[in-house]
Amino acid sequence: MTVRAVLKMGDPRLLQEARRVNKFNTPELDALIQDMKDTMAALNGAGLAAPQIGVDQQVVIFGVDYNPRYPQAEAVPFTVLINPVVTPLSKKMEEDWEGCLSVPGLRGMVPRYIRIRYEGVDQLGNAIDRRVEGFHARVVQHECDHLHGILYPMRITDFRTFGFTDVLFPGQEVLDD
């Protein structure tokens, strides 16, 4: 089990456009994905993008059965998504609380499309094409933003809804992001 260090906001590598993956089903890609799984599990994340661990590749993983950081969230199937393309299926957006392993201790209200289509491939190069909504759509958009150098605070429209988790939600158990 290899838990990698997660880069934090302020590291310029988080602001770069990630490179597309061109080779699939390789030992290197399998090792990266396993490290990402181990890191996400150790930190109770809902998802993780390769740039968050300093790898300049368009690889994201996500999935939630039950996560103490998101107790009301519906289940999201575990997915490895490479070279993703996200397309909104309507113009309707909704704001909800987000946190990030690269922005520890903070939460903010972030507008996201409610319904999206995402396309890409898995680690074997098999096509993925899904239409999703709600929390699933939010997680995919959040993780894919990392591949384009976007952190969730850059999407916040009202900074009165951005702050430290322990101040915004006093008395609730505060988990590390």
Coordinates of C-alpha atoms in Angstrom, one line a residue:
M1 CA 0.0 0.0 0.0
T2 CA 1.5 3.3 -1.1
V3 CA -0.2 6.5 0.2
R4 CA 1.2 9.4 -1.7
A5 CA 1.5 13.0 -0.4
V6 CA -1.3 15.2 -1.7
L7 CA -0.3 18.6 -3.1
K8 CA -1.9 21.6 -1.4
M9 CA -3.4 24.7 -2.9
G10 CA -0.5 27.1 -3.7
D11 CA 1.6 24.4 -5.4
P12 CA 1.9 25.6 -9.0
R13 CA 1.6 22.0 -10.3
L14 CA -2.1 22.0 -9.3
L15 CA -2.7 24.9 -11.8
Q16 CA -1.4 23.1 -14.9
E17 CA -3.3 21.4 -17.7
A18 CA -2.6 17.6 -17.4
R19 CA -1.3 15.6 -20.3
R20 CA -3.5 13.0 -22.0
V21 CA -2.7 9.3 -21.4
N22 CA -1.7 7.5 -24.6
K23 CA -0.7 4.0 -23.3
F24 CA -3.1 1.8 -21.5
N25 CA -2.9 -1.5 -19.6
T26 CA 0.7 -0.8 -18.6
P27 CA 2.4 -1.6 -15.3
E28 CA 3.1 2.1 -14.7
L29 CA -0.5 3.1 -15.2
D30 CA -1.7 0.2 -13.0
A31 CA 0.8 1.3 -10.2
L32 CA -0.4 4.9 -10.5
I33 CA -4.0 3.9 -10.1
Q34 CA -3.3 1.6 -7.2
D35 CA -1.4 4.5 -5.4
M36 CA -4.4 6.8 -6.1
K37 CA -6.8 4.2 -4.6
D38 CA -4.6 3.8 -1.5
T39 CA -4.3 7.5 -1.1
M40 CA -8.0 8.2 -1.6
A41 CA -9.0 5.4 0.9
A42 CA -6.5 6.6 3.5
L43 CA -7.8 10.1 3.4
N44 CA -11.5 9.3 3.1
G45 CA -11.8 11.0 -0.2
A46 CA -14.7 10.8 -2.7
G47 CA -12.2 11.1 -5.6
L48 CA -8.7 11.9 -6.5
A49 CA -7.0 13.3 -9.6
A50 CA -3.4 12.4 -10.6
P51 CA -2.2 16.0 -10.5
Q52 CA -3.1 16.1 -6.8
I53 CA -0.3 13.6 -6.2
G54 CA 2.1 15.4 -8.6
V55 CA 1.4 13.2 -11.7
D56 CA 0.8 15.2 -14.8
Q57 CA -1.7 12.9 -16.5
Q58 CA -5.4 13.0 -17.2
V59 CA -6.4 10.2 -14.7
V60 CA -9.1 10.5 -12.1
I61 CA -10.7 8.0 -9.8
F62 CA -13.8 8.4 -7.7
G63 CA -16.4 6.4 -5.9
V64 CA -18.4 6.5 -2.7
D65 CA -20.3 3.8 -0.8
Y66 CA -20.5 5.6 2.5
N67 CA -18.1 8.4 3.3
P68 CA -18.1 10.2 6.7
R69 CA -17.1 13.4 4.9
Y70 CA -20.3 13.2 2.8
P71 CA -22.8 11.4 5.0
Q72 CA -25.9 12.4 3.0
A73 CA -24.4 11.5 -0.4
E74 CA -25.8 8.8 -2.6
A75 CA -23.5 6.0 -3.7
V76 CA -21.2 6.6 -6.6
P77 CA -19.7 3.5 -8.3
F78 CA -15.9 3.3 -8.1
T79 CA -14.5 4.4 -11.5
V80 CA -11.2 4.9 -13.1
L81 CA -11.6 7.6 -15.8
I82 CA -8.9 8.6 -18.2
N83 CA -8.8 11.5 -20.7
P84 CA -12.3 12.5 -19.7
V85 CA -14.7 14.8 -21.5
V86 CA -17.6 16.3 -19.5
T87 CA -20.6 17.7 -21.2
P88 CA -23.5 19.4 -19.3
L89 CA -26.9 17.9 -20.2
S90 CA -28.8 21.1 -19.2
K91 CA -28.0 24.6 -18.1
K92 CA -29.4 24.0 -14.6
M93 CA -26.8 24.3 -11.9
E94 CA -27.0 23.9 -8.1
E95 CA -24.8 25.1 -5.3
D96 CA -23.6 22.7 -2.6
W97 CA -20.8 22.3 -0.2
E98 CA -17.4 21.0 -1.4
G99 CA -14.1 20.2 0.1
C100 CA -10.9 19.0 -1.4
L101 CA -7.9 17.0 -0.3
S102 CA -5.7 19.7 -1.8
V103 CA -7.6 22.4 0.2
P104 CA -7.6 20.9 3.7
G105 CA -9.8 22.3 6.5
L106 CA -11.9 24.4 4.2
R107 CA -15.4 24.1 2.6
G108 CA -17.3 26.3 0.1
M109 CA -20.5 26.4 -1.8
V110 CA -19.8 25.6 -5.4
P111 CA -22.1 25.8 -8.4
R112 CA -22.1 22.7 -10.6
Y113 CA -24.2 21.3 -13.4
I114 CA -26.9 19.0 -12.0
R115 CA -26.8 16.6 -15.0
I116 CA -23.8 15.7 -17.1
R117 CA -22.5 13.2 -19.6
Y118 CA -18.9 12.0 -19.1
E119 CA -16.8 10.1 -21.6
G120 CA -13.4 8.7 -21.5
V121 CA -11.6 5.3 -21.1
D122 CA -10.7 3.0 -18.2
Q123 CA -7.1 1.8 -17.5
L124 CA -7.5 -0.9 -20.2
G125 CA -8.6 1.6 -22.8
N126 CA -12.3 0.5 -22.7
A127 CA -14.7 3.3 -23.5
I128 CA -16.8 4.8 -20.7
D129 CA -19.9 6.9 -21.5
R130 CA -22.3 7.8 -18.7
R131 CA -25.1 10.2 -18.0
V132 CA -25.3 11.1 -14.3
E133 CA -26.8 13.6 -11.9
G134 CA -26.6 14.9 -8.4
F135 CA -23.6 14.0 -6.2
H136 CA -22.2 11.7 -8.8
A137 CA -22.2 14.6 -11.3
R138 CA -20.6 16.9 -8.7
V139 CA -17.8 14.5 -7.9
V140 CA -16.9 14.0 -11.6
Q141 CA -16.9 17.7 -12.3
H142 CA -14.7 18.4 -9.2
E143 CA -12.2 15.8 -10.1
C144 CA -12.0 16.6 -13.8
D145 CA -11.5 20.3 -12.9
H146 CA -8.1 19.2 -11.4
L147 CA -7.0 18.0 -14.9
H148 CA -7.5 21.6 -16.1
G149 CA -5.7 23.4 -13.2
I150 CA -9.0 24.4 -11.5
L151 CA -9.5 24.1 -7.7
Y152 CA -13.0 24.4 -6.3
P153 CA -12.4 27.8 -4.7
M154 CA -11.9 29.2 -8.2
R155 CA -15.6 28.4 -8.9
I156 CA -17.1 29.9 -5.7
T157 CA -19.3 32.8 -6.6
D158 CA -20.0 34.1 -3.0
F159 CA -17.1 34.0 -0.7
R160 CA -19.4 34.4 2.3
T161 CA -19.9 30.7 1.8
F162 CA -16.3 29.8 2.0
G163 CA -14.4 29.1 5.2
F164 CA -12.9 26.8 7.7
T165 CA -14.9 23.6 8.2
D166 CA -14.7 23.8 12.0
V167 CA -16.1 27.4 11.9
L168 CA -18.8 26.7 9.3
F169 CA -20.0 23.5 11.0
P170 CA -19.2 24.0 14.7
G171 CA -19.8 20.9 16.9
Q172 CA -19.6 18.5 14.0
E173 CA -16.8 16.0 13.8
V174 CA -14.1 17.6 11.6
L175 CA -12.2 15.1 9.4
D176 CA -9.1 15.9 7.5
D177 CA -9.8 16.7 3.9

